[in-house]
């Protein structure tokens, strides 16, 4: 290539100082990631991602996600989040008369039992 061809191929770019600073930060981040990600780090990250995908697959194959989704979309939950009620110990005991509370507590107890069993394996 001649000097004339090189000159024609270059495009002058004007950068504000803030844009130049942002570009330098992006390049520093890329350099950090390049230096940081060695074979061992990639292996460790892949193991973590594998466990997360396994957990997602397990949770997705149960009704837990559907139950949680329906529960989180309940309009009464939105109201309670905006203005949380104060509940005393006696209020908790009275709430146990509600069938929905009984079911929810039952699910939580079974979940806690399953976690306890899994922790001893």
mmCIF file of N, CA and C in Angstrom, residues 101-115:
data_model
loop_
_atom_site.group_PDB
_atom_site.id
_atom_site.type_symbol
_atom_site.label_atom_id
_atom_site.label_comp_id
_atom_site.label_asym_id
_atom_site.label_seq_id
_atom_site.Cartn_x
_atom_site.Cartn_y
_atom_site.Cartn_z
ATOM 1 N N UNK A 101 -53.352 -19.705 54.543
ATOM 2 C CA UNK A 101 -52.157 -19.625 55.395
ATOM 3 C C UNK A 101 -51.703 -21.030 55.769
ATOM 4 N N UNK A 102 -52.643 -21.887 56.089
ATOM 5 C CA UNK A 102 -52.304 -23.269 56.450
ATOM 6 C C UNK A 102 -51.598 -23.970 55.296
ATOM 7 N N UNK A 103 -52.112 -23.784 54.077
ATOM 8 C CA UNK A 103 -51.473 -24.403 52.906
ATOM 9 C C UNK A 103 -50.069 -23.831 52.691
ATOM 10 N N UNK A 104 -49.943 -22.509 52.796
ATOM 11 C CA UNK A 104 -48.639 -21.872 52.601
ATOM 12 C C UNK A 104 -47.619 -22.332 53.624
ATOM 13 N N UNK A 105 -48.047 -22.403 54.889
ATOM 14 C CA UNK A 105 -47.149 -22.876 55.943
ATOM 15 C C UNK A 105 -46.796 -24.340 55.707
ATOM 16 N N UNK A 106 -47.771 -25.117 55.255
ATOM 17 C CA UNK A 106 -47.507 -26.529 54.954
ATOM 18 C C UNK A 106 -46.459 -26.689 53.863
ATOM 19 N N UNK A 107 -46.561 -25.870 52.822
ATOM 20 C CA UNK A 107 -45.565 -25.921 51.738
ATOM 21 C C UNK A 107 -44.191 -25.537 52.277
ATOM 22 N N UNK A 108 -44.135 -24.483 53.080
ATOM 23 C CA UNK A 108 -42.849 -24.044 53.630
ATOM 24 C C UNK A 108 -42.246 -25.104 54.551
ATOM 25 N N UNK A 109 -43.079 -25.763 55.344
ATOM 26 C CA UNK A 109 -42.567 -26.816 56.233
ATOM 27 C C UNK A 109 -42.007 -27.973 55.415
ATOM 28 N N UNK A 110 -42.710 -28.377 54.356
ATOM 29 C CA UNK A 110 -42.204 -29.459 53.505
ATOM 30 C C UNK A 110 -40.902 -29.056 52.822
ATOM 31 N N UNK A 111 -40.817 -27.796 52.397
ATOM 32 C CA UNK A 111 -39.575 -27.310 51.788
ATOM 33 C C UNK A 111 -38.435 -27.348 52.804
ATOM 34 N N UNK A 112 -38.697 -26.909 54.025
ATOM 35 C CA UNK A 112 -37.668 -26.949 55.064
ATOM 36 C C UNK A 112 -37.248 -28.379 55.381
ATOM 37 N N UNK A 113 -38.203 -29.303 55.403
ATOM 38 C CA UNK A 113 -37.860 -30.713 55.637
ATOM 39 C C UNK A 113 -36.961 -31.238 54.519
ATOM 40 N N UNK A 114 -37.318 -30.905 53.279
ATOM 41 C CA UNK A 114 -36.527 -31.375 52.138
ATOM 42 C C UNK A 114 -35.112 -30.810 52.192
ATOM 43 N N UNK A 115 -34.981 -29.541 52.567
ATOM 44 C CA UNK A 115 -33.652 -28.938 52.694
ATOM 45 C C UNK A 115 -32.877 -29.627 53.811
#
